[in-house]
PDB file of C-alpha atoms and ligand atoms in Angstrom:
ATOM      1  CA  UNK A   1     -17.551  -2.244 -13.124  1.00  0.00           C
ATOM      2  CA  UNK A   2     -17.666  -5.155 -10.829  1.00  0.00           C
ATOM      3  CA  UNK A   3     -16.456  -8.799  -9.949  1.00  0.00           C
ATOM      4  CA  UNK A   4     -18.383 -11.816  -9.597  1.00  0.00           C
ATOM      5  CA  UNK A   5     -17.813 -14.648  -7.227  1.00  0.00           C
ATOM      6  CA  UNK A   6     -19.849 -17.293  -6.833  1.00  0.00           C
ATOM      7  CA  UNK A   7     -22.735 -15.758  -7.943  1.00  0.00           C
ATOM      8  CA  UNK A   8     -22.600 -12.202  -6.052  1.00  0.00           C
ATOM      9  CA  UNK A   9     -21.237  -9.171  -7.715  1.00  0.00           C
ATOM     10  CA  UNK A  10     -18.642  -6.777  -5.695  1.00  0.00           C
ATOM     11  CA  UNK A  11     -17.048  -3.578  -6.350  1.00  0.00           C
ATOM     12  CA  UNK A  12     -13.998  -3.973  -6.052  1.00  0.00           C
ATOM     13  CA  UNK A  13     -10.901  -0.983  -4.403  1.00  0.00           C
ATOM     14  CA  UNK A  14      -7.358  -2.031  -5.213  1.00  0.00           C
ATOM     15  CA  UNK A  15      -5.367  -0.451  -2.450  1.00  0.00           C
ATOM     16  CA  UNK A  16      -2.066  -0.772  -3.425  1.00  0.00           C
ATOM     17  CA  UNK A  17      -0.883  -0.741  -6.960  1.00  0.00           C
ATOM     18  CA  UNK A  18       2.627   1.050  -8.046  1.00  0.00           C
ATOM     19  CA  UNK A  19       2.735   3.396 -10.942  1.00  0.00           C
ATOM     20  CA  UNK A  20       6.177   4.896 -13.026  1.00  0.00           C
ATOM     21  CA  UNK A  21       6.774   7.298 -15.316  1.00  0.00           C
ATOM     22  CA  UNK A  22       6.880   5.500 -18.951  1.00  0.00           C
ATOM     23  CA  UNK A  23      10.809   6.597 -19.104  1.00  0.00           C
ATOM     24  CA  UNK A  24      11.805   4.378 -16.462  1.00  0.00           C
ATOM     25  CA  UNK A  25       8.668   1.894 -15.566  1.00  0.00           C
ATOM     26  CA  UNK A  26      10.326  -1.074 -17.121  1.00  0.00           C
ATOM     27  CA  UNK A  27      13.377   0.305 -15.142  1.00  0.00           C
ATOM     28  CA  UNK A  28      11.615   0.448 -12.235  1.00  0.00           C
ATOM     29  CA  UNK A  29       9.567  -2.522 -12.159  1.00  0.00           C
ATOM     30  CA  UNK A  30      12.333  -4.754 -13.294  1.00  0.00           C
ATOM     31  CA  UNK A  31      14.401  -3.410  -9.734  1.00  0.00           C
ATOM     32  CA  UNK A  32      11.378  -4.390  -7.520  1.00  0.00           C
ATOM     33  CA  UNK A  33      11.567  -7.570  -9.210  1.00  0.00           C
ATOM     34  CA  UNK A  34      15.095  -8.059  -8.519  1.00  0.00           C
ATOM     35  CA  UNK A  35      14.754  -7.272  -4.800  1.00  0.00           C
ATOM     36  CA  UNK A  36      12.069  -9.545  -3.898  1.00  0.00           C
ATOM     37  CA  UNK A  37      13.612 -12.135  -6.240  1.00  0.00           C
ATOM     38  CA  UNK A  38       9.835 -12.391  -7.360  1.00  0.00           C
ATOM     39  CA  UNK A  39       9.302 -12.177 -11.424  1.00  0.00           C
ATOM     40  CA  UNK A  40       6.799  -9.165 -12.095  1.00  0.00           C
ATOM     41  CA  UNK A  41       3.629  -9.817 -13.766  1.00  0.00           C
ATOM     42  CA  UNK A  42       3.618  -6.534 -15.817  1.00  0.00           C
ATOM     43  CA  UNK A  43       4.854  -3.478 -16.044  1.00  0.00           C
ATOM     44  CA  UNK A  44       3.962  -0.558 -14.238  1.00  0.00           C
ATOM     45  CA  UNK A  45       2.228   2.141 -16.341  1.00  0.00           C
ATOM     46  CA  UNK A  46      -0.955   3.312 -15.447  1.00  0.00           C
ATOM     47  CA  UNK A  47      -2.765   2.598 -18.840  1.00  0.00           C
ATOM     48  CA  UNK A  48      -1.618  -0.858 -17.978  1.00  0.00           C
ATOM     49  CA  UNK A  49      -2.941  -0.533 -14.671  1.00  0.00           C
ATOM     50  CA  UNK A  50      -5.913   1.168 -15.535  1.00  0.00           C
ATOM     51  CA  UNK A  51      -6.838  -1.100 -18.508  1.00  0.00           C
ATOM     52  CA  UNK A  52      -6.031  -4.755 -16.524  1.00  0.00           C
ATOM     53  CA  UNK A  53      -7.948  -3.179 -13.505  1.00  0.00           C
ATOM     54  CA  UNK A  54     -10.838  -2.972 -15.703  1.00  0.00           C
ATOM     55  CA  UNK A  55     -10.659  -6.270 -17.440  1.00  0.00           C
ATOM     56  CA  UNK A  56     -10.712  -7.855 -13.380  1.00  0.00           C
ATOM     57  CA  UNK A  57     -13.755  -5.209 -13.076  1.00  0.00           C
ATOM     58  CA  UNK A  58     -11.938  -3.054 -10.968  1.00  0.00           C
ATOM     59  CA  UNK A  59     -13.081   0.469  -9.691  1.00  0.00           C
ATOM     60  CA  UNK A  60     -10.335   2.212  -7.930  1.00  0.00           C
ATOM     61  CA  UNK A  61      -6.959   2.309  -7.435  1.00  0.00           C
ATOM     62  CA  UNK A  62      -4.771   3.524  -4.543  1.00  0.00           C
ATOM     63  CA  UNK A  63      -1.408   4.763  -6.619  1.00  0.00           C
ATOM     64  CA  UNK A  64       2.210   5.447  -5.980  1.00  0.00           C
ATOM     65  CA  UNK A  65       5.855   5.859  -6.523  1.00  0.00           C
ATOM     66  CA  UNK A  66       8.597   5.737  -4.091  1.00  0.00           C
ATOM     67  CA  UNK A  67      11.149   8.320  -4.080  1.00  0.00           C
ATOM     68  CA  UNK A  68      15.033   7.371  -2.892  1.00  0.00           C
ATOM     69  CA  UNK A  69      16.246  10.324  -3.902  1.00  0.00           C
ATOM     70  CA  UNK A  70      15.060  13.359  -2.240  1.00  0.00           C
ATOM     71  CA  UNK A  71      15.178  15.243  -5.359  1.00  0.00           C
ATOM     72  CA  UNK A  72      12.903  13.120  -7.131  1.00  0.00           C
ATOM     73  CA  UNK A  73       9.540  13.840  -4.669  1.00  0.00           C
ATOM     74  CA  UNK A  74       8.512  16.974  -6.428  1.00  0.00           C
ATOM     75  CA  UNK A  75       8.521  15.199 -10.065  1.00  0.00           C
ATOM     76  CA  UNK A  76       6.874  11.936  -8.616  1.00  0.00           C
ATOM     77  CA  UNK A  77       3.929  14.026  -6.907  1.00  0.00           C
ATOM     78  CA  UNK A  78       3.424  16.144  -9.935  1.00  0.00           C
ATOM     79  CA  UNK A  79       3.880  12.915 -11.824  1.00  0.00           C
ATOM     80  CA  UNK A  80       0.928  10.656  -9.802  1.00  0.00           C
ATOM     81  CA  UNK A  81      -1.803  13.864  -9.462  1.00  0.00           C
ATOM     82  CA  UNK A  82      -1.167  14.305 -13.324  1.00  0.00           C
ATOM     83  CA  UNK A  83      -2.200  10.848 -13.308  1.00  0.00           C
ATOM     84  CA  UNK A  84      -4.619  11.070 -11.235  1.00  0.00           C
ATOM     85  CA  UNK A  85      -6.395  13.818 -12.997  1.00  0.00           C
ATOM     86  CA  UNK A  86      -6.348  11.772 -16.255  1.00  0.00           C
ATOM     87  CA  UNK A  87      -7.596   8.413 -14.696  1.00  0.00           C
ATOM     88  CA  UNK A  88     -10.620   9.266 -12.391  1.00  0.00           C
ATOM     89  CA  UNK A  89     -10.162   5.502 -11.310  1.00  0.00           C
ATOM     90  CA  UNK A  90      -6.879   6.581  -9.389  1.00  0.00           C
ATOM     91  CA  UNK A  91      -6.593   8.159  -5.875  1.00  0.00           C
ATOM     92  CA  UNK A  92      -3.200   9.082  -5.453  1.00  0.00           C
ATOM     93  CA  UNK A  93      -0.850   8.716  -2.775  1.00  0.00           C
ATOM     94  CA  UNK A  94       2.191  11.445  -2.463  1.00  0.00           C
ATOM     95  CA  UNK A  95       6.381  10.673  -2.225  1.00  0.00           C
ATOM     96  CA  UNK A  96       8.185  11.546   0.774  1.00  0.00           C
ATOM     97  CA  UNK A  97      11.732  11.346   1.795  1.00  0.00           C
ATOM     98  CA  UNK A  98      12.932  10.988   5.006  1.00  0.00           C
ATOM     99  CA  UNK A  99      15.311  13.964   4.364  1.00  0.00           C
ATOM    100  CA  UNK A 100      12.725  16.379   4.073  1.00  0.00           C
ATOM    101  CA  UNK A 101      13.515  19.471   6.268  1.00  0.00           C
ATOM    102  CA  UNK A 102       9.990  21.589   5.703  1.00  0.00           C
ATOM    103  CA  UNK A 103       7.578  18.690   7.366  1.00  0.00           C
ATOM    104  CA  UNK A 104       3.962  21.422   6.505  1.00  0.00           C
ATOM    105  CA  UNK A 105       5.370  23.013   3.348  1.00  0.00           C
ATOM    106  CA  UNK A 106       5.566  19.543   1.151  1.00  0.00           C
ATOM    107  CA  UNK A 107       2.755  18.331   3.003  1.00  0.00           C
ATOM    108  CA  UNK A 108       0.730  21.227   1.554  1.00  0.00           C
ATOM    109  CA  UNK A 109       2.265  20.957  -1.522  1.00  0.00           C
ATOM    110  CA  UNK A 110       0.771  17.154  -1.612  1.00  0.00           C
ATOM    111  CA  UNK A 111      -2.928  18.068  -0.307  1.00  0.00           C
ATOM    112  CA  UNK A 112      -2.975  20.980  -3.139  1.00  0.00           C
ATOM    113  CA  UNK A 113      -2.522  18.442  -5.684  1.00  0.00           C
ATOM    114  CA  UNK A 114      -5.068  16.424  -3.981  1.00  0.00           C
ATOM    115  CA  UNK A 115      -3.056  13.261  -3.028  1.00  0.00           C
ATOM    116  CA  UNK A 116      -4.713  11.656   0.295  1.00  0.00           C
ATOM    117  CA  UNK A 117      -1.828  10.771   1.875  1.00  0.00           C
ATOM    118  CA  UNK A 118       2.091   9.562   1.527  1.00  0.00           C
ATOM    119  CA  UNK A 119       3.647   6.080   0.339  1.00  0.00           C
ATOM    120  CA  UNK A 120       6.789   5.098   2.336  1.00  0.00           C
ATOM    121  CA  UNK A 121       8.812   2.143   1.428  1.00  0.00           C
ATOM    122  CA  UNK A 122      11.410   2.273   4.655  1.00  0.00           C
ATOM    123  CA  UNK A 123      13.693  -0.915   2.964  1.00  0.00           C
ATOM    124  CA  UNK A 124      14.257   0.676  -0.562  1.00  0.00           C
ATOM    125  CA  UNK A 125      14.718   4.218   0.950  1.00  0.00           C
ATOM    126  CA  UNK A 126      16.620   3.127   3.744  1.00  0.00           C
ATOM    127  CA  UNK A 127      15.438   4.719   6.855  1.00  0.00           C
ATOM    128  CA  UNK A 128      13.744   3.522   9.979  1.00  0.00           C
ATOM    129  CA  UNK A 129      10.127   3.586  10.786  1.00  0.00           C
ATOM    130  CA  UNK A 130      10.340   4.858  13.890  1.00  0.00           C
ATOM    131  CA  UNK A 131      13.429   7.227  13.068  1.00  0.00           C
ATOM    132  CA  UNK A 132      12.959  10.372  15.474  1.00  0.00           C
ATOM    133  CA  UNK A 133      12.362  13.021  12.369  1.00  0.00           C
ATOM    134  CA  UNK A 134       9.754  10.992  10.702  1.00  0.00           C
ATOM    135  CA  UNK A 135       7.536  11.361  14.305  1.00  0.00           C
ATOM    136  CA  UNK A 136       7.148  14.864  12.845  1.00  0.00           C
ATOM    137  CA  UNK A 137       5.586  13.733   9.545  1.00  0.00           C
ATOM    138  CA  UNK A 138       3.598  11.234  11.430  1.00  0.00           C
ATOM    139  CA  UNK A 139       2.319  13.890  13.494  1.00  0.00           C
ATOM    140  CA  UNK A 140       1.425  16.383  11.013  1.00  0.00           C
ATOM    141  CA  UNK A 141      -0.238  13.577   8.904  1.00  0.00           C
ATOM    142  CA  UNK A 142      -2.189  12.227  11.168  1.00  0.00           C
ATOM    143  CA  UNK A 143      -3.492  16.090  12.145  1.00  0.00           C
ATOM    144  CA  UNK A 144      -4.321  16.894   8.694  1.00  0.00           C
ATOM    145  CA  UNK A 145      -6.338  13.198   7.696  1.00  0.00           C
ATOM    146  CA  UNK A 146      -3.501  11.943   6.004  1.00  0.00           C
ATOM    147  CA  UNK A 147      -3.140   7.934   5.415  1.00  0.00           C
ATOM    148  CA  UNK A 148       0.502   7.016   5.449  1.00  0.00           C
ATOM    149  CA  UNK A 149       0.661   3.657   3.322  1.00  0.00           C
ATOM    150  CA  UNK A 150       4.280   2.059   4.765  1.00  0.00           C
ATOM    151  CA  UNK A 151       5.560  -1.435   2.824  1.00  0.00           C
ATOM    152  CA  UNK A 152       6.379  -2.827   6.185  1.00  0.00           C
ATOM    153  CA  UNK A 153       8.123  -6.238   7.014  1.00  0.00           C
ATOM    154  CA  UNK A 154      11.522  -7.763   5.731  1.00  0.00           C
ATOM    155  CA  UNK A 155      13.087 -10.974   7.419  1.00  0.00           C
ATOM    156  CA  UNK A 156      16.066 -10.158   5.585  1.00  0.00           C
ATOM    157  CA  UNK A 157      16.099  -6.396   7.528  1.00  0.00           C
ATOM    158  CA  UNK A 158      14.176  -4.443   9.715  1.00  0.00           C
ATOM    159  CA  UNK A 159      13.692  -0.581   8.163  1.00  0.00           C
ATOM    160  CA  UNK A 160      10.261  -1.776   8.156  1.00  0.00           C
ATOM    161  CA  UNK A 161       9.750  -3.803  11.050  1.00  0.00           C
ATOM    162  CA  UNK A 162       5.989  -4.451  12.661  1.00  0.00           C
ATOM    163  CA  UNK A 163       8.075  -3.762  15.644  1.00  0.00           C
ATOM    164  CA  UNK A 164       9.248  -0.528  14.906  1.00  0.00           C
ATOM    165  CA  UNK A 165       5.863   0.903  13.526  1.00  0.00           C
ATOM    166  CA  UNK A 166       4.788  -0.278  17.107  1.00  0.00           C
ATOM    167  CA  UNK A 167       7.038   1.838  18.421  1.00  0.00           C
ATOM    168  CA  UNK A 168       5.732   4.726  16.496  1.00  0.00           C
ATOM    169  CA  UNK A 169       1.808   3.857  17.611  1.00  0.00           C
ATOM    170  CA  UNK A 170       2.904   4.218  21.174  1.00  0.00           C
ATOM    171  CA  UNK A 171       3.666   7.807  20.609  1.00  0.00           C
ATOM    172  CA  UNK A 172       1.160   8.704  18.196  1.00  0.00           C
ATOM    173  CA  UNK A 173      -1.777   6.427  19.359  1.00  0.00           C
ATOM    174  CA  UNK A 174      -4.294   8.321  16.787  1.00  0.00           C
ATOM    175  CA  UNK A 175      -1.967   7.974  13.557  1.00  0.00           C
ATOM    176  CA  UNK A 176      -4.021   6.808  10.590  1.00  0.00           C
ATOM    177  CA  UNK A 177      -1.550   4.223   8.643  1.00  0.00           C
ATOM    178  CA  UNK A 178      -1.994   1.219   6.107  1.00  0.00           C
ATOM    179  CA  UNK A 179       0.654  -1.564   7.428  1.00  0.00           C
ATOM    180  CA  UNK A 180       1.374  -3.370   3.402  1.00  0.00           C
ATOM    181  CA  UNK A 181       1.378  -6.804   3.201  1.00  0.00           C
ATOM    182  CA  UNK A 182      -1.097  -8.534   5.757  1.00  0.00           C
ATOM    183  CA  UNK A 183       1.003  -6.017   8.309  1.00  0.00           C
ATOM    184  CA  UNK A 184       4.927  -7.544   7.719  1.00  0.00           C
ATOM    185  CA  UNK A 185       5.678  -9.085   4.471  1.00  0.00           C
ATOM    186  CA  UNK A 186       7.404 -12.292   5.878  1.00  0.00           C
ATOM    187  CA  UNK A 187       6.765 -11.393   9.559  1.00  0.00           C
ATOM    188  CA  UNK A 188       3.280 -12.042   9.680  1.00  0.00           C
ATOM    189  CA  UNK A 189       3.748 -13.686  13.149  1.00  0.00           C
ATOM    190  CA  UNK A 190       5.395 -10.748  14.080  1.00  0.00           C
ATOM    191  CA  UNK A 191       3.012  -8.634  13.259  1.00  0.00           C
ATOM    192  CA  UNK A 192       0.144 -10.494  14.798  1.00  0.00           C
ATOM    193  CA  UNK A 193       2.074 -10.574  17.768  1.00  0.00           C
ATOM    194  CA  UNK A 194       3.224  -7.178  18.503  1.00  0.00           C
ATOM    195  CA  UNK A 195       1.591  -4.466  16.265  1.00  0.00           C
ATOM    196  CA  UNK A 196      -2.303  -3.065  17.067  1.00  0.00           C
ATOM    197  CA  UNK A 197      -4.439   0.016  16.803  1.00  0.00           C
ATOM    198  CA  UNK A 198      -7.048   2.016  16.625  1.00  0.00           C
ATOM    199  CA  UNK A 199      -6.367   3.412  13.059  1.00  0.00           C
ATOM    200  CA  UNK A 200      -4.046   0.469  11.674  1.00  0.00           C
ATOM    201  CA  UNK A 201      -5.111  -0.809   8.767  1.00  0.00           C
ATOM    202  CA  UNK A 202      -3.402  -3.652   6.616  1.00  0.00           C
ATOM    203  CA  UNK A 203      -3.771  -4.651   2.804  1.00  0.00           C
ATOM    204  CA  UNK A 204      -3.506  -8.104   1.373  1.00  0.00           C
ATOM    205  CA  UNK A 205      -1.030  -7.389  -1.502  1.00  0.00           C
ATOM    206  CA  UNK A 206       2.302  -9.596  -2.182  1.00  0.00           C
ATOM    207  CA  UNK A 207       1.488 -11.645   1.129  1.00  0.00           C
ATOM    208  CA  UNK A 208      -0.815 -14.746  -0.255  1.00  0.00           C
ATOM    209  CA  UNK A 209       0.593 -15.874  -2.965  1.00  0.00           C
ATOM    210  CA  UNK A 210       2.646 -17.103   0.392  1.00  0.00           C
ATOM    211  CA  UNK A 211       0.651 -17.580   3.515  1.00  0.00           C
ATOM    212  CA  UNK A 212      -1.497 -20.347   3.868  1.00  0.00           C
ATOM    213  CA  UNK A 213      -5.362 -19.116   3.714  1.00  0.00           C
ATOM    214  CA  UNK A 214      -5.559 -19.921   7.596  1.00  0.00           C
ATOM    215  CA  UNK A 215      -2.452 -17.463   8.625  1.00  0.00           C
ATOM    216  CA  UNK A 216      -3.847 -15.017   6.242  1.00  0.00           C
ATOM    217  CA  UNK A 217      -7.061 -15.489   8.320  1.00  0.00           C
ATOM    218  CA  UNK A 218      -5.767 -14.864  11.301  1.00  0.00           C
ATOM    219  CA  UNK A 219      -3.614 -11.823  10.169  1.00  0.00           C
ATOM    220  CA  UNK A 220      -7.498 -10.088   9.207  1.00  0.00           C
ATOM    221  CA  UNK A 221      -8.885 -11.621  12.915  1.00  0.00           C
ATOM    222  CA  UNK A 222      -6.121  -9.822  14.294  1.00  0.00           C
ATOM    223  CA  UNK A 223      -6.260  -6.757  13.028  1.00  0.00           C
ATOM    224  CA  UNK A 224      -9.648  -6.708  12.358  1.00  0.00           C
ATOM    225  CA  UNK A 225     -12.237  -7.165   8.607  1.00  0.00           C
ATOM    226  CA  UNK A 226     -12.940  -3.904   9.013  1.00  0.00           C
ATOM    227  CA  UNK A 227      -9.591  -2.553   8.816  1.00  0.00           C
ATOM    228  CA  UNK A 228      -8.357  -5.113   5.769  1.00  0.00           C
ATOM    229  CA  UNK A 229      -7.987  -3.826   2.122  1.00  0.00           C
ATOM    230  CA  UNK A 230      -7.898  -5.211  -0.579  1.00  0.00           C
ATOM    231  CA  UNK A 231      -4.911  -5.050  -2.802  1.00  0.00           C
ATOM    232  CA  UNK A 232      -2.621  -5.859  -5.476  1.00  0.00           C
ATOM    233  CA  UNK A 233       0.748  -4.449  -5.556  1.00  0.00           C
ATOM    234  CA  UNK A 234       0.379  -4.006  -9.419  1.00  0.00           C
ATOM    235  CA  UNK A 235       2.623  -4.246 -11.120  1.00  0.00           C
ATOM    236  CA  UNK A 236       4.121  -7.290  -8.983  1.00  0.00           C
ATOM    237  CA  UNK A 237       0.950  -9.106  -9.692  1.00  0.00           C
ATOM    238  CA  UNK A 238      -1.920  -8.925 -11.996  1.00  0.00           C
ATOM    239  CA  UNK A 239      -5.512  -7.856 -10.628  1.00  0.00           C
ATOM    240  CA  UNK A 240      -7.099 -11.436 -11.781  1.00  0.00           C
ATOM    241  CA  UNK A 241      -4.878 -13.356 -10.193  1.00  0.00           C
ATOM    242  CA  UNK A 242      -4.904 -11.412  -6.968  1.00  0.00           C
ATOM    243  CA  UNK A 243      -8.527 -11.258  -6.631  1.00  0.00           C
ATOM    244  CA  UNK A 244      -8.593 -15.549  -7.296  1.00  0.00           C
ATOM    245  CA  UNK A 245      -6.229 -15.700  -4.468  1.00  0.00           C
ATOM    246  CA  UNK A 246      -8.594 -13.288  -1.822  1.00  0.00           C
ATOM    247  CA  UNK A 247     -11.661 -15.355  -3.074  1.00  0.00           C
ATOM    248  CA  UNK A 248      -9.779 -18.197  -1.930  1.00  0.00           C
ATOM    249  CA  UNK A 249      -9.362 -17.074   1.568  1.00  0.00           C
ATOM    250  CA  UNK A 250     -13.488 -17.901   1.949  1.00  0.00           C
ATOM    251  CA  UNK A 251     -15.030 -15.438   3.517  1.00  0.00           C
ATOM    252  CA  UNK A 252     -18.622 -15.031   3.151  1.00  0.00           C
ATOM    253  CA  UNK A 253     -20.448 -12.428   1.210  1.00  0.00           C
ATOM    254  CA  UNK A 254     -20.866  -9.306   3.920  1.00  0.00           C
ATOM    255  CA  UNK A 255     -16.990  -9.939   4.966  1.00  0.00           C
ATOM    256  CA  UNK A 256     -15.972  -9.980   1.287  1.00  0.00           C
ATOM    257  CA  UNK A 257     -17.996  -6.470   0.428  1.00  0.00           C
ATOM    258  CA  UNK A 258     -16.027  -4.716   3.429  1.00  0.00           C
ATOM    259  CA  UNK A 259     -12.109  -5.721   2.373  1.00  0.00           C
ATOM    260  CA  UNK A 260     -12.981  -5.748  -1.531  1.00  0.00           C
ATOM    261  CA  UNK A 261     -14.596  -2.139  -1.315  1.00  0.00           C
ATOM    262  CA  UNK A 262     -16.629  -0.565   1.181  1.00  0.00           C
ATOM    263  CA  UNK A 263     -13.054   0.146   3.935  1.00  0.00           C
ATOM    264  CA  UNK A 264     -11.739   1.701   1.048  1.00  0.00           C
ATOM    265  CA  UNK A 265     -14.412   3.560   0.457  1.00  0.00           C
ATOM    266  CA  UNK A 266     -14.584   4.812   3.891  1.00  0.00           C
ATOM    267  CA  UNK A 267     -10.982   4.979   4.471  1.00  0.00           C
ATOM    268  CA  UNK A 268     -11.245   7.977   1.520  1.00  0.00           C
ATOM    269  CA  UNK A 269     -14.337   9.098   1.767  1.00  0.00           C
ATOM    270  CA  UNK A 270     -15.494   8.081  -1.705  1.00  0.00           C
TER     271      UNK A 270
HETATM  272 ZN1   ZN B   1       4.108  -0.777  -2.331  1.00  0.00          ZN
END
């Protein structure tokens, strides 16, 4: 499977992409929609996923699920490596809530069902980046190889802040994190300006359908090509159309083979 642009073929990583149970997907989904005021492309099942990602020649998907109940982790997790096992497309990412009390024991629980790492979304589940009992998690993540894939940036509040995962890189200088959306959905400035690292990595999901292509440029000078994925945040938007809009951006040929695949590929060791 592969993607052609302009007369080069690419394999193509989709770092970001949201997956629900089929119970409540159009549930689901249909909230997301509702809090970004942004109208959803699809829905988010993973034989949707799965089958659009192939149509846009897609080879693998980073998946998730966001848990605001602390109750629901253990179902999600079970629910996304069940997944996971079925579509050998998908690397999973786990659930975590801030309220968890045994920081190793559903960390362990995660790596045994072979998910790479855990999906916070700090604005739906309502905590603070840089909350003193999620330095534990950080911690312990960042010890075991762990990527921690955070939605960060909200103008409208600041859970998520580029600010406050700064905080957190201070302390843990080594921590291995994905910063969504170009680093700060909506404080891209912000992001540019205060948030840096050695392991910081950003995607290009739900970000250029808004940025001009220069700001989204220098959002990937800033934090660097080689620490830029590629991705969608399916079901929010459909794999074609995200991929038209990173072609767009115009980066040459080696540039484009490092955020459409090969990061990825390291970032996991594929
Ligand atoms: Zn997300």
């Amino acid at each position: 499977m592969a993607v052609t642009h302009n007369g080069v073929t690419y394999r193509v990583a989709d770092a970001h992409a949201h997956i629900y149970p089929g119970k409540i997907a159009e549930k689901a989904t249909a909230n997301v929609g509702r809090f970004y005021n942004i109208e959803m492309d699809e829905i988010g099942l993973p034989h949707i996923l799965s089958e659009e990602g192939k149509v846009a020649g897609i080879d693998r998907f980073l998946v998730c699920s966001v848990a605001t109940k602390i109750e629901q982790v253990e179902s999600i997790n079970t629910f996304i490596a069940q997944k996971c096992a079925k579509y050998p497309a998908f690397i999973g990412l786990g659930a975590w809530h801030q309220d968890i009390t045994d920081v190793g024991g559903e960390l362990d629980r995660i790596q045994a069902l072979g998910l790479r790492g855990i999906k916070l979304h700090p604005d739906f589940q309502r905590f603070n980046i840089d909350a003193p009992n999620m330095l534990e998690v950080y911690a312990e993540c960042a010890r075991r190889g762990m990527v921690v894939l955070f939605h960060t940036g909200d103008d409208r509040m600041d859970f998520s802040s580029p600010r406050r995962l700064a905080n957190v890189l201070e302390k843990i200088p080594e921590f291995l994190c994905i910063a969504a959306h170009l680093g700060g959905y909506r404080e891209w400035e912000d992001a540019r300006a205060v948030l840096h690292g050695t392991n910081v990595y950003i995607d290009t999901s739900s970000s250029l359908f808004a940025v001009k292509a220069e700001d989204a440029r220098r959002s990937i000078a800033h934090f660097g090509v080689e620490k830029t994925l590629f991705g969608t945040d399916f079901p929010m938007w459909t794999p074609k159309e995200e991929l038209e809009r990173f072609f767009a951006l115009g980066y040459g040929e080696a540039e484009n083979r490092k955020m459409l695949y090969d990061n990825f590929a390291k970032l996991f060791s594929l």
